[in-house]
Every structure is written in structure tokens, then in C-alpha cells.
Amino acid sequence: MRLKSEIRGFVVENFLYGKDDGFGDNISFLERGLIDSTGVLELLAFVETRYGVSVDDEELIPDNFDSVDKLSDFIARKAGNGN
Amino acid sequence: MCGIAGIFNLHGDKESAMLTLKKMVAIMHHRGPDGAGFYCDEEAGLGHARLSIIDLTGGGQPIHNEDRSIWITFNGEIFNYRELRKDLLARGHEFYTESDTEVIVHLYEDYGVDCLEHLNGQFAFAIWNKNTGRLFMARDRVGIRPLFYTFSGDQVIFASEIKALFMDRRVKREIDPYALDQIFTFWMTIPPRTAFKNIFEIPAGHYMTVEAGSRKLNKYWDMDFTPDSRVRAEVEWAEELRELLTDATRLQLRADVPVGAYLSGGLDSSVITALIKKSSDTSLRTFSVTFEDEAYDERVYQREIIEYLDTVPSDIRCTYSDIGRVFPDVIWHTEKPVLRTASAPLYLLSGLVREKGYKVVLTGEGADEILAGYDIFKETKVRRFMERFPDSKFRPLILKKLYPYLAHSPVKSVQYAEEFFKTDTAGYPDEYYSHFPRWNTTSKTKLFFSDAMKESLGNYSGLNELSSLLPDDVYKYDYLSKSQYIESKTLLPGYILSSQGDRMAMAHSVEGRFPFLDHRVIGLCCKMPPNIRMNALKEKYILRESMKDLLPASTLKRTKQPYMAPDAKSFFSGDTPCYLDELLSERNLQSAGYFNPKAVSVLADKCRKNAALGFKDNMAAVGVISTMLLHDMFIDNFDSKSKGAADRAAEDKRYAIKV
């Protein structure tokens, strides 16, 4: 849960500029218009620096990054793999 | 090149009109430091700030016809004035100057408003005809020179710059929330709207007539992309393009002062530089911007052309803090918020031009619009291509071809890129297919608007106003022509030629000239088959073909790198400009009322941390800063900003002319 709330905190601060509008953890960032094309790279920088995981280009896909749920699963999986 | 001003429907109040006109001209001193002139009768007053380029001694304005019943105040150049003058002389007209301005007066005598059809040039002017009691104001075909107007009672007040209108104390100064909505969507206001309430501009290719009790705005020219019915070989198009561009360059070199050129290192400015060298034996000085930040720097390409064409180079090296430092001056001249800082280096560059003793430069502006050079045209092609076979695994790979030069490219992940380009265009008419992704991304910056702003805007959308600019023919065009038309009607006059063009050059009394925007060149390019403007994904294909022997192969092959400058970084890395903290303080933001102070403060923190900033953050940061600067200088502190001009009008001998 802490992971999800951290991701959520990052998204609210960086893409909604501090104003949480209560979007669901399963909501697609892309469809919701939360992130623009470079927003993905901001998320990537956050994941790499905050959680110390390294992300391959082929892992940088909506399946891993496009909602709070998906991203927390991805980070947990990577961390579990010893990354 | 100059600044013009005027007041119409004076009803005999000459004295106060003259006082106001002098102040209007004085605040445009930068547009014309070489002289000032006025005309005033019972009904109309005209003013002029002069930058002398043609007929240095005799071309003072306003200028009149033979019997002094028709008067003109003119800003710009008529490049074919020698040919027109010869015809007019043959028709019995008498000239008292050698200037291009006088040609218009006599043409107007013969043809009335149709005189516009004869002019090859870049201009904004007002003609007062005492015989008919009619004021006639016009702007060039593509909007190179500005012309603003407003009303006070039944009086019409007009000028080259908005700040001159504000020198008439009756004119209210208020930023228009709908204009902000448009700028934070389209990067520009849709003419005749400007950033200020009740201040209007004559749209490109339009003229206005005003007489007792009536005023009419008419379009006299437009781009026509209806394809040429003749079947022509590619080589014929290439030859004709080269001939016309050569002739346009030849005409635009006409001046009684030396002419230089801007050289970015890209294809367009290199073409113009090469054509100048070809038509003249004298040495040519070129002016370039280089950047401290290598991501924006093009000096390697500039050097190559400088050596190849043997020009005398001058450049300015632009740092982040340079941009932040001059930004208030930049906004004083753009007179509207901007979402990019790219105007600032051009402001610095025109300063260099002036310092080197030049008043005129030729540039490559306009080629990207008329010959399909911008990425937005490629992007449209790629999106169409992908949509035809949505399940193809290979088609998205073509996205890799887009934006290879961007460090933070969305194309880093093909799957993501695919998602971004599969934009949901629901609710957008098909004619906006090409521009929708750009406008959609830009609109996200409105997240920073205050609740009060959002409330006052309600469900407002600028699209309806934009649609009013589109003639019926546009709907028949192929998609490339459609997107080129929209680009040429929006960003070209509303940003490129104004905020990056006239206003930045004239801030330092420098005139820009644009051979690609000769209306004969535009006419030719519009008639070409779309696939020779962009061949596969090769932008400006036909231009490259037509210039093959004039430029090095590397320049001809180079993919377009859009001219950009560092945005948010210019304010938040290294030396923060001294005005920034106060400008973005909660109290200041609250009192101006446009933006949400909390959101701006989060954004500023994000910028300070130097995080990987996206387009939206960069545009929002520059948009907020420029809007707040505009508010500070034009709404809160205009009196102190304009005091120097008021003093000059009262004290400078040149303004003491009796009418």
C-alpha cells in the first residue's frame, strides 16, 4: 500500500500539481490525459531513482507504466527479481 | 520600416489628437529612430516613426498625392516599387520623393482598394482620403507587419503596436481571458482578437475601410491550394521555384543601406544566403545564434555554410541566464504571452545586427509553412499511415523516424509513441486532424488557470472562432495542404512573424525580409502536387531538388531541426532572474487572478529541481511567466513603463513639428 501511495503522491504532485482529484488506482494515465509524451520519462526517472530499479527499453510500455496499479506491480516484480 | 499611428473622426479636435499622436509615435521610437512626422486636419491625424532604408533624405512621412487630398502613413517595403513607379509616371502621376511609399498613394488614386493587388511587399498602412472622407487601412498578405486598432466613441485609433494605443488615456488596458484561453491552446490569438480586451488587429491579407457611420473588414488575398491542372515534370516545378526565389531575393535586396542575412545552419536560411551570394558580388555579413546548451546549438552547421559560401560571420552565444534576463523586454515587445522562449535569442540577435550597423536582414522564414517543413506535417502523415492498418506490428516502427533529435523523445518507446499518436479526435472536426494533438497537449497548460478564470471561461472553446478563418475551399484540400493552410493562418502570423519576427527585430530597429513569403513563391508552392512538397517523409523535397548545385550535400540532406531555445531552464537553473520571485509570489499571482498560486508554486519547485520536464511543464512555466510580465508592464505599471515616451513627446525637438 505504501508503494501505491508513493506513486500516487508522485503523480498528483507532478502531473496534477498538488491537486488530487481522486482518480482510481486502475485508471489509465494516458486515457485520463494525466501524462503527456514526456511524462512517461518523468515516471521512468522517478522509478529508477526512487526504487533503484533499472528499466530496459522494452519494459517501458503502457502495460507496466500506465496506472498506479500497473506501476506498483511492475516495481514490486522488479524488486523481487533482485533489481 | 517604421511605426505608424493615427486617429480618425476627430470632429475638429486637432489639438488633443496631436498631443496623443506624438506620444503614440514616441513610444514606438524603436520602430523608427531616424525621424518622426505628423499630419492632422479636422477629421484625421496620422503619425509616423521612421527607420530610413529607401530614399534616406526625401522619404519622410506622412506622404501625400499631387493635390494633398490623399495622405498615407506607411510601415514596410514595396519591393516592386521601381516598376510600379515607372508605370505611374507614364500615366502622368507626379512624384515629389524617391520613396516606395509614394507609389502606394498614386496607385490608390488610380485603383482604390484594388491597389493592394499590385503590391509585392510587406506592409501595414493607413490612407486618409479627404475627398471621400474614407480611411483605408491594410496589412500585407501573410501578416509580416502588424496593425492594431481600437475605438473610443466613434473614433478609430490605430497603430503598429498596442502600447501606442494605450498612450491614448481613454483606451482601457485589460487582458482578455478568452485570449489567454486561445494562447494556452493555439500559441496565438485568433485575429482580430488580441491579448487585450477591445484591442483588435487587422488579419493578414485583409483591409478595413472606415467612413462616417460604417466600417468594413474585407479579405483581399488568400493561399489557394487548389492543384494546378497542368501535368508538369518535377524538374519543371524545381526550375520555376528556383527562378521565383531568385527573383524574390533580388527584389528584397533593394535598399539604400547594406543588407545582411540570418543564418541558422538549416536549409532555409542557407538557401537564402546562397541566393544572395549568387546575385551580388559584395561581401555578405551573416548573423547567427549559438547556444551554450548543446542540445539547441547549430554552430557546426553554421560554420559549414559560412565557409562554403564565404560570408562574414557574426554571432551571439546565448546562455540560460541571457534568456531569463532579457525576457521582460521581450514581452514588452511581443505584447502577448508566449509559451516558448525562442523569441529571446532573436531579440538578442537583432541587437547584434544593429550594433554592427545593419538595419535590414533577409531570413528563411516561411519555407516550412509553404513547403511542408514542420514535424507536424510528418506526424500527420504517419498517423494517417498507421490508422489505415491499426493492427500492423511494423507500421509503428516508422515513428522512430520522427523526432530523432529530441533527447526526451516519446519515440524512445514505440509502444508508447503508438499510444500517443492514436489520438482520440472525437469532437474535433476533420479539418483539424493534423493540429489536434498539438492543441490537445498545449491545452493541458490550462490546468494552471485559477478557479475564477476557469469559471469565467465556462465551456469556451476557441475552435469556433478559428473555423471562421477557414474559407470553404479548405474542406476540399488534401490533408497535407489542409494542415499547411491551418499552420499558415495560425502560427505563422500569430507567432513566427510577430513574436519571433517583426516584434523582435523592430525592438532594435531592424527590418526582417522573407523571400519565401513573396506572394508569387507562395502561389507556386500551393499549386504543386503535395508529394513534391513532402516526398515520403522527406520535408521540403522540391526545395532540396531545386537548390542541389548551390549548397553542400550535407546541408541538403539534413533533416529539419526546429529552432528552439531552452524554456523553463532559462529561469530556474543557475542565475534566477531578479524579478522572478516577486513575479511568481502568491500575493502577486492572487492579485492578478489568472493562475492558481499553489499549482504554480509546485511547478516552480519542479523546475528548480531540474527534473525531466515535459512539454506541458515547459510551456506552462513560460506561459505563466510571460502572462505575469505582461500584466505587470501593461496593466499595473504602464505609466512608469511609458513615462520615457511621454517625456520624449513633450521634449524632443523632432516631436515639436507644427501641422
Short mmCIF file of N, CA and C in Angstrom, two decimals, chain B residues 194-311:
data_model
loop_
_atom_site.label_atom_id
_atom_site.label_comp_id
_atom_site.label_asym_id
_atom_site.label_seq_id
_atom_site.Cartn_x
_atom_site.Cartn_y
_atom_site.Cartn_z
N THR B 194 -6.89 40.17 -29.91
CA THR B 194 -5.51 40.24 -29.42
C THR B 194 -5.52 39.86 -27.94
N ALA B 195 -4.39 39.96 -27.28
CA ALA B 195 -4.33 39.58 -25.86
C ALA B 195 -5.12 40.55 -24.98
N PHE B 196 -5.49 41.71 -25.53
CA PHE B 196 -6.17 42.71 -24.72
C PHE B 196 -7.63 42.90 -25.17
N LYS B 197 -8.50 43.09 -24.16
CA LYS B 197 -9.92 43.31 -24.45
C LYS B 197 -10.11 44.56 -25.30
N ASN B 198 -10.93 44.46 -26.32
CA ASN B 198 -11.29 45.59 -27.19
C ASN B 198 -10.13 46.18 -27.98
N ILE B 199 -9.02 45.47 -28.04
CA ILE B 199 -7.94 45.87 -28.94
C ILE B 199 -7.91 44.79 -30.04
N PHE B 200 -7.94 45.24 -31.29
CA PHE B 200 -8.05 44.29 -32.40
C PHE B 200 -6.87 44.44 -33.36
N GLU B 201 -6.68 43.41 -34.19
CA GLU B 201 -5.68 43.56 -35.25
C GLU B 201 -6.33 43.27 -36.59
N ILE B 202 -5.83 43.96 -37.62
CA ILE B 202 -6.30 43.64 -38.98
C ILE B 202 -5.66 42.30 -39.32
N PRO B 203 -6.47 41.29 -39.70
CA PRO B 203 -5.86 40.00 -40.02
C PRO B 203 -5.01 40.10 -41.29
N ALA B 204 -4.06 39.18 -41.43
CA ALA B 204 -3.22 39.11 -42.63
C ALA B 204 -4.11 39.04 -43.87
N GLY B 205 -3.70 39.71 -44.95
CA GLY B 205 -4.46 39.65 -46.20
C GLY B 205 -5.80 40.36 -46.16
N HIS B 206 -5.99 41.25 -45.21
CA HIS B 206 -7.26 41.97 -45.07
C HIS B 206 -7.04 43.49 -45.13
N TYR B 207 -8.10 44.20 -45.44
CA TYR B 207 -8.09 45.65 -45.30
C TYR B 207 -9.38 46.10 -44.63
N MET B 208 -9.35 47.30 -44.11
CA MET B 208 -10.54 47.83 -43.46
C MET B 208 -10.81 49.23 -43.99
N THR B 209 -12.08 49.51 -44.27
CA THR B 209 -12.43 50.88 -44.64
C THR B 209 -13.35 51.44 -43.58
N VAL B 210 -13.12 52.70 -43.25
CA VAL B 210 -13.94 53.35 -42.23
C VAL B 210 -14.42 54.68 -42.79
N GLU B 211 -15.71 54.92 -42.73
CA GLU B 211 -16.23 56.25 -43.07
C GLU B 211 -17.40 56.53 -42.13
N ALA B 212 -17.95 57.72 -42.24
CA ALA B 212 -18.99 58.12 -41.30
C ALA B 212 -20.01 57.00 -41.15
N GLY B 213 -20.13 56.50 -39.95
CA GLY B 213 -21.18 55.53 -39.65
C GLY B 213 -20.97 54.12 -40.14
N SER B 214 -19.86 53.81 -40.81
CA SER B 214 -19.70 52.42 -41.22
C SER B 214 -18.24 52.01 -41.25
N ARG B 215 -18.01 50.75 -40.97
CA ARG B 215 -16.66 50.21 -41.17
C ARG B 215 -16.77 48.77 -41.65
N LYS B 216 -15.88 48.43 -42.55
CA LYS B 216 -15.93 47.11 -43.17
C LYS B 216 -14.55 46.48 -43.19
N LEU B 217 -14.48 45.20 -42.82
CA LEU B 217 -13.24 44.43 -42.87
C LEU B 217 -13.38 43.45 -44.04
N ASN B 218 -12.43 43.48 -44.98
CA ASN B 218 -12.51 42.61 -46.17
C ASN B 218 -11.21 41.84 -46.38
N LYS B 219 -11.38 40.60 -46.88
CA LYS B 219 -10.19 39.83 -47.26
C LYS B 219 -9.86 40.12 -48.72
N TYR B 220 -8.58 40.37 -49.04
CA TYR B 220 -8.25 40.61 -50.45
C TYR B 220 -7.33 39.55 -51.03
N TRP B 221 -6.81 38.65 -50.18
CA TRP B 221 -5.88 37.63 -50.70
C TRP B 221 -5.93 36.41 -49.77
N ASP B 222 -5.71 35.25 -50.34
CA ASP B 222 -5.61 34.04 -49.51
C ASP B 222 -4.73 33.01 -50.23
N MET B 223 -4.23 32.07 -49.46
CA MET B 223 -3.48 30.96 -50.07
C MET B 223 -4.49 30.06 -50.77
N ASP B 224 -4.13 29.57 -51.95
CA ASP B 224 -5.05 28.71 -52.69
C ASP B 224 -4.32 27.41 -53.06
N PHE B 225 -4.70 26.35 -52.36
CA PHE B 225 -4.02 25.06 -52.57
C PHE B 225 -4.69 24.20 -53.65
N THR B 226 -5.61 24.80 -54.40
CA THR B 226 -6.21 24.03 -55.48
C THR B 226 -5.11 23.62 -56.45
N PRO B 227 -4.96 22.30 -56.71
CA PRO B 227 -3.80 21.87 -57.50
C PRO B 227 -3.84 22.40 -58.93
N ASP B 228 -2.66 22.58 -59.51
CA ASP B 228 -2.53 23.01 -60.89
C ASP B 228 -3.05 21.90 -61.80
N SER B 229 -3.87 22.28 -62.77
CA SER B 229 -4.44 21.24 -63.63
C SER B 229 -3.43 20.74 -64.67
N ARG B 230 -2.38 21.55 -64.92
CA ARG B 230 -1.36 21.11 -65.89
C ARG B 230 -0.53 19.96 -65.33
N VAL B 231 -0.19 19.02 -66.17
CA VAL B 231 0.72 17.96 -65.74
C VAL B 231 2.14 18.46 -66.01
N ARG B 232 2.96 18.51 -64.99
CA ARG B 232 4.31 19.04 -65.17
C ARG B 232 5.31 18.08 -64.54
N ALA B 233 6.46 18.03 -65.16
CA ALA B 233 7.52 17.18 -64.60
C ALA B 233 8.08 17.84 -63.35
N GLU B 234 8.59 17.01 -62.47
CA GLU B 234 9.17 17.50 -61.22
C GLU B 234 10.23 18.58 -61.47
N VAL B 235 11.03 18.33 -62.50
CA VAL B 235 12.13 19.24 -62.79
C VAL B 235 11.62 20.64 -63.18
N GLU B 236 10.44 20.68 -63.79
CA GLU B 236 9.87 21.99 -64.14
C GLU B 236 9.47 22.77 -62.90
N TRP B 237 8.86 22.06 -61.96
CA TRP B 237 8.49 22.71 -60.68
C TRP B 237 9.76 23.24 -60.00
N ALA B 238 10.79 22.40 -59.99
CA ALA B 238 12.04 22.78 -59.32
C ALA B 238 12.64 24.03 -59.96
N GLU B 239 12.61 24.05 -61.30
CA GLU B 239 13.18 25.20 -62.01
C GLU B 239 12.41 26.48 -61.73
N GLU B 240 11.08 26.36 -61.76
CA GLU B 240 10.27 27.56 -61.54
C GLU B 240 10.43 28.08 -60.11
N LEU B 241 10.53 27.14 -59.17
CA LEU B 241 10.72 27.55 -57.77
C LEU B 241 12.05 28.32 -57.65
N ARG B 242 13.07 27.80 -58.28
CA ARG B 242 14.37 28.46 -58.20
C ARG B 242 14.35 29.85 -58.85
N GLU B 243 13.70 29.94 -60.00
CA GLU B 243 13.61 31.24 -60.68
C GLU B 243 12.89 32.27 -59.81
N LEU B 244 11.76 31.86 -59.27
CA LEU B 244 10.96 32.81 -58.48
C LEU B 244 11.67 33.20 -57.19
N LEU B 245 12.29 32.23 -56.54
CA LEU B 245 13.01 32.54 -55.29
C LEU B 245 14.19 33.47 -55.56
N THR B 246 14.85 33.22 -56.70
CA THR B 246 15.98 34.08 -57.08
C THR B 246 15.49 35.51 -57.31
N ASP B 247 14.35 35.63 -58.01
CA ASP B 247 13.82 36.96 -58.29
C ASP B 247 13.34 37.64 -57.00
N ALA B 248 12.70 36.85 -56.13
CA ALA B 248 12.22 37.42 -54.85
C ALA B 248 13.41 37.95 -54.04
N THR B 249 14.49 37.18 -54.03
CA THR B 249 15.69 37.60 -53.29
C THR B 249 16.27 38.86 -53.91
N ARG B 250 16.32 38.90 -55.23
CA ARG B 250 16.84 40.08 -55.94
C ARG B 250 16.04 41.33 -55.55
N LEU B 251 14.71 41.21 -55.59
CA LEU B 251 13.86 42.36 -55.24
C LEU B 251 14.05 42.77 -53.78
N GLN B 252 14.20 41.76 -52.92
CA GLN B 252 14.27 42.07 -51.49
C GLN B 252 15.63 42.60 -51.05
N LEU B 253 16.59 42.55 -51.97
CA LEU B 253 17.89 43.16 -51.66
C LEU B 253 17.88 44.67 -51.93
N ARG B 254 16.76 45.17 -52.47
CA ARG B 254 16.68 46.60 -52.77
C ARG B 254 16.65 47.41 -51.48
N ALA B 255 17.65 48.26 -51.33
CA ALA B 255 17.72 49.12 -50.14
C ALA B 255 18.83 50.11 -50.37
N ASP B 256 18.72 51.28 -49.72
CA ASP B 256 19.81 52.26 -49.81
C ASP B 256 20.76 52.13 -48.62
N VAL B 257 20.67 51.00 -47.93
CA VAL B 257 21.58 50.69 -46.82
C VAL B 257 22.04 49.24 -47.01
N PRO B 258 23.16 48.82 -46.35
CA PRO B 258 23.61 47.43 -46.54
C PRO B 258 22.62 46.42 -45.95
N VAL B 259 22.58 45.25 -46.59
CA VAL B 259 21.63 44.21 -46.18
C VAL B 259 22.41 42.97 -45.73
N GLY B 260 22.04 42.39 -44.58
CA GLY B 260 22.67 41.17 -44.10
C GLY B 260 21.71 40.00 -44.16
N ALA B 261 22.10 38.86 -43.57
CA ALA B 261 21.21 37.69 -43.58
C ALA B 261 21.32 36.95 -42.25
N TYR B 262 20.21 36.37 -41.83
CA TYR B 262 20.23 35.47 -40.67
C TYR B 262 20.61 34.09 -41.17
N LEU B 263 21.49 33.42 -40.43
CA LEU B 263 21.92 32.09 -40.83
C LEU B 263 21.81 31.15 -39.63
N SER B 264 20.84 30.22 -39.70
CA SER B 264 20.64 29.31 -38.57
C SER B 264 21.46 28.05 -38.72
N GLY B 265 21.84 27.75 -39.97
CA GLY B 265 22.52 26.49 -40.23
C GLY B 265 21.60 25.47 -40.87
N GLY B 266 20.31 25.77 -40.87
CA GLY B 266 19.33 24.89 -41.51
C GLY B 266 19.22 25.19 -43.00
N LEU B 267 18.35 24.43 -43.65
CA LEU B 267 18.22 24.53 -45.10
C LEU B 267 17.74 25.91 -45.55
N ASP B 268 16.70 26.44 -44.92
CA ASP B 268 16.02 27.62 -45.46
C ASP B 268 16.91 28.86 -45.46
N SER B 269 17.54 29.13 -44.33
CA SER B 269 18.39 30.33 -44.29
C SER B 269 19.63 30.12 -45.16
N SER B 270 20.07 28.87 -45.30
CA SER B 270 21.22 28.59 -46.19
C SER B 270 20.84 28.87 -47.64
N VAL B 271 19.61 28.50 -48.03
CA VAL B 271 19.15 28.77 -49.39
C VAL B 271 19.17 30.27 -49.66
N ILE B 272 18.61 31.04 -48.73
CA ILE B 272 18.55 32.50 -48.94
C ILE B 272 19.96 33.09 -49.00
N THR B 273 20.83 32.64 -48.09
CA THR B 273 22.21 33.14 -48.10
C THR B 273 22.89 32.83 -49.44
N ALA B 274 22.68 31.61 -49.93
CA ALA B 274 23.27 31.21 -51.20
C ALA B 274 22.73 32.07 -52.35
N LEU B 275 21.42 32.35 -52.32
CA LEU B 275 20.84 33.15 -53.40
C LEU B 275 21.33 34.60 -53.36
N ILE B 276 21.56 35.12 -52.17
CA ILE B 276 22.10 36.48 -52.07
C ILE B 276 23.50 36.51 -52.66
N LYS B 277 24.30 35.53 -52.26
CA LYS B 277 25.68 35.48 -52.75
C LYS B 277 25.70 35.38 -54.29
N LYS B 278 24.73 34.62 -54.80
CA LYS B 278 24.68 34.42 -56.23
C LYS B 278 24.32 35.71 -56.97
N SER B 279 23.51 36.56 -56.33
CA SER B 279 23.06 37.74 -57.07
C SER B 279 23.88 38.99 -56.77
N SER B 280 24.92 38.84 -55.95
CA SER B 280 25.70 40.03 -55.64
C SER B 280 27.17 39.67 -55.43
N ASP B 281 28.05 40.58 -55.82
CA ASP B 281 29.49 40.33 -55.68
C ASP B 281 30.04 40.87 -54.37
N THR B 282 29.28 41.71 -53.71
CA THR B 282 29.79 42.32 -52.49
C THR B 282 29.78 41.31 -51.34
N SER B 283 30.59 41.62 -50.32
CA SER B 283 30.67 40.66 -49.21
C SER B 283 29.36 40.69 -48.43
N LEU B 284 29.02 39.55 -47.87
CA LEU B 284 27.74 39.43 -47.17
C LEU B 284 27.99 39.10 -45.71
N ARG B 285 27.39 39.88 -44.80
CA ARG B 285 27.51 39.56 -43.38
C ARG B 285 26.33 38.69 -42.96
N THR B 286 26.63 37.58 -42.28
CA THR B 286 25.56 36.72 -41.77
C THR B 286 25.55 36.76 -40.25
N PHE B 287 24.38 36.65 -39.68
CA PHE B 287 24.18 36.73 -38.23
C PHE B 287 23.56 35.44 -37.71
N SER B 288 24.17 34.88 -36.66
CA SER B 288 23.69 33.59 -36.15
C SER B 288 23.58 33.59 -34.63
N VAL B 289 22.68 32.73 -34.13
CA VAL B 289 22.59 32.49 -32.69
C VAL B 289 23.28 31.17 -32.40
N THR B 290 24.12 31.16 -31.38
CA THR B 290 24.64 29.88 -30.91
C THR B 290 24.22 29.74 -29.45
N PHE B 291 24.14 28.50 -28.99
CA PHE B 291 23.68 28.26 -27.62
C PHE B 291 24.75 27.61 -26.76
N GLU B 292 24.76 28.01 -25.51
CA GLU B 292 25.62 27.37 -24.53
C GLU B 292 25.21 25.90 -24.39
N ASP B 293 23.89 25.65 -24.40
CA ASP B 293 23.36 24.30 -24.27
C ASP B 293 23.44 23.61 -25.64
N GLU B 294 24.24 22.55 -25.70
CA GLU B 294 24.49 21.90 -26.99
C GLU B 294 23.25 21.33 -27.64
N ALA B 295 22.23 21.03 -26.82
CA ALA B 295 21.00 20.45 -27.37
C ALA B 295 20.35 21.39 -28.39
N TYR B 296 20.62 22.69 -28.26
CA TYR B 296 19.99 23.67 -29.16
C TYR B 296 20.97 24.25 -30.16
N ASP B 297 22.25 23.96 -29.97
CA ASP B 297 23.29 24.65 -30.72
C ASP B 297 23.47 24.08 -32.13
N GLU B 298 23.61 24.98 -33.12
CA GLU B 298 23.78 24.53 -34.50
C GLU B 298 25.05 25.09 -35.13
N ARG B 299 26.03 25.46 -34.30
CA ARG B 299 27.16 26.20 -34.87
C ARG B 299 27.98 25.39 -35.87
N VAL B 300 28.01 24.07 -35.68
CA VAL B 300 28.77 23.23 -36.63
C VAL B 300 28.21 23.40 -38.04
N TYR B 301 26.88 23.40 -38.13
CA TYR B 301 26.23 23.54 -39.44
C TYR B 301 26.39 24.96 -39.98
N GLN B 302 26.35 25.93 -39.05
CA GLN B 302 26.52 27.32 -39.48
C GLN B 302 27.90 27.51 -40.10
N ARG B 303 28.92 26.96 -39.41
CA ARG B 303 30.29 27.12 -39.90
C ARG B 303 30.47 26.56 -41.30
N GLU B 304 29.84 25.42 -41.49
CA GLU B 304 29.97 24.76 -42.79
C GLU B 304 29.48 25.69 -43.92
N ILE B 305 28.32 26.31 -43.69
CA ILE B 305 27.75 27.20 -44.71
C ILE B 305 28.59 28.48 -44.84
N ILE B 306 29.04 29.00 -43.71
CA ILE B 306 29.85 30.22 -43.74
C ILE B 306 31.09 30.01 -44.60
N GLU B 307 31.73 28.85 -44.41
CA GLU B 307 32.92 28.55 -45.21
C GLU B 307 32.58 28.29 -46.67
N TYR B 308 31.53 27.53 -46.86
CA TYR B 308 31.14 27.15 -48.23
C TYR B 308 30.77 28.38 -49.06
N LEU B 309 30.02 29.32 -48.42
CA LEU B 309 29.53 30.48 -49.17
C LEU B 309 30.39 31.72 -48.94
N ASP B 310 31.39 31.59 -48.11
CA ASP B 310 32.32 32.69 -47.86
C ASP B 310 31.61 33.96 -47.40
N THR B 311 30.93 33.88 -46.27
CA THR B 311 30.27 35.07 -45.71
C THR B 311 31.10 35.60 -44.54
#
